Amino acid sequence: MAFIAKATLFLLSVAVTVKNSLSFNQTSGIPGNSVSPHVDIHRDRFMNFTELSGHYGFATEEHTVTTEDGYVLTVFRMTGRDCVEFNKSPVLLMHGLFQSADAWLDAGPDAGLAYLIAAQCHELWVGNQRGNYYGRRHVRLDPDRDAKFWKFSTDEMGIYDIPAIVDYVLKNTRQEKLIYVGFSQAVGTSLIMCSERPGYCDKVSLIIALAPATRITNIKSVMLKTIFETVNKLQGVLLSTGVHELFARGALVQGLLGQLCKFRSTSRTICGTGLGLLDAFHPGSIDDDALQLIATHTPAGTSTQTLVRYGQSLKTDKFQKFDYGKAKNLEIYGTERPPVYNLDAATAPVALFYGLNDNVDDIEDVFWLKNQLPNLVEAIQIADPLWNHFDMIYSRHVKKLVYPKVKQYLFNYS
Ligand SMILES: *[C@@H]1O[C@H](CO)[C@@H](O)[C@H](O)[C@H]1NC(C)=O
Ligand SMILES: *[C@@H]1O[C@H](CO)[C@@H](O)[C@H](O)[C@H]1NC(C)=O
């Protein structure tokens, strides 16, 4: 355990010190390193969401949504090419921390939830949070020059990003409600929306909550805890030296991962083990092609402040707002301590999916959330006892172990 913590610290310090001086060229690879009959992983690694989904027979449109505070987010509308009519309710997918919309494609056409849902002729929309490589734009601020661009955490994602995307999808589809499917952090941000934006929870007919992250008091992952604690402790140094963005695509950590996981022969040992350390081990659950895709799409970048907030979350058993310190809290919130989110306002029905081997969102935290939700329709424990956090989105068994229930809910609420 101590070794993992030290190694993580080392990686993190390197990531911070050389953040801008070293970047990997994601488009240079070694051709011909591909043997799979139906997936050409070399080709797939260099495709963006539109190209990749298009390659597997889906029509994808790119939309941009501008939030009230000026962030410009790419949102994809992905539909099956053979679909002539769509189910009434649109479906919105939102990814977790360190991810982008691409995460929903990484498991490949036979397991990626975006593929599975769009193939059933649901009108599928796939969003991005501010700060990742599809959300690194603003109407006024330049992410490379203006520190102000990076002044956000999960709070702002829930208060601005999710509502803006929800409104955009509803307007575009002329519907009154949509079904929201969130993974991890994106469950938390949808609940933040319900708490902080009156009326918005009514625009969601169902929240499908996959491995939900709200409070993370009981998180077991040593690697993630170290990252969150370190960023939290060093925030003063980081921000004063201009490190406002962390784990961007192409920056050291991600670039190294991309290079190391490029080869089928090493992807399982190196990248599979890495993901296992970040979460919990579940040998063989995520296939080698998926590991290589994950390594080119993740981490997708976020703000230092977001990780500071996770650092704060380690020290509280509440699901609460960003802690600016007593004086600034008083000024912003009118109280010395950050207010807790009002989960009573999360009136939308919630179907909660969890695994027993999740080292990120521990079962105690999942059960805590379960007891707070006023309109829980079902808590579904995935049958495989080794089911971990990232399995929920990347496992080759998603189609068998997660999707049937998701499918049933999508039809019942459409
Ligand atoms: C990245 O590599 C590709 C292929 O080798 C090359 O065409 C491209 O110009 C490189 N891009 C940068 C930014 O170096
Ligand atoms: C994806 O790639 C296509 C083709 O190169 C390009 O036209 C499109 O703008 C890209 N989309 C995004 C969101 O980067």
Tab-separated table of C-alpha atoms and ligand atoms in Angstrom, residues 47-51 62 74 76 133-134 137, ligand 2:
chain	number	residue	atom	x	y	z
A	47	MET	CA	-10.582	8.506	-34.063
A	48	ASN	CA	-12.743	10.961	-32.229
A	49	PHE	CA	-16.256	10.167	-31.034
A	50	THR	CA	-17.910	11.019	-34.332
A	51	GLU	CA	-15.489	9.007	-36.423
A	62	GLU	CA	-21.799	17.267	-33.177
A	74	THR	CA	-19.453	19.433	-27.304
A	76	PHE	CA	-22.933	14.262	-29.518
A	133	TYR	CA	-10.773	17.796	-24.305
A	134	TYR	CA	-14.305	18.189	-25.683
A	137	ARG	CA	-13.649	26.170	-24.730
B	2	LIG	C1	-13.858	14.627	-35.400
B	2	LIG	O1	-13.137	14.386	-36.584
B	2	LIG	C2	-13.755	14.929	-37.740
B	2	LIG	C3	-12.982	14.461	-38.946
B	2	LIG	O2	-11.621	14.718	-38.788
B	2	LIG	C4	-13.805	16.445	-37.633
B	2	LIG	O3	-14.442	16.997	-38.746
B	2	LIG	C5	-14.569	16.802	-36.378
B	2	LIG	O4	-14.572	18.195	-36.178
B	2	LIG	C6	-13.981	16.124	-35.144
B	2	LIG	N1	-14.836	16.375	-34.029
B	2	LIG	C7	-14.438	16.785	-32.820
B	2	LIG	C8	-15.477	17.041	-31.826
B	2	LIG	O5	-13.267	16.939	-32.549
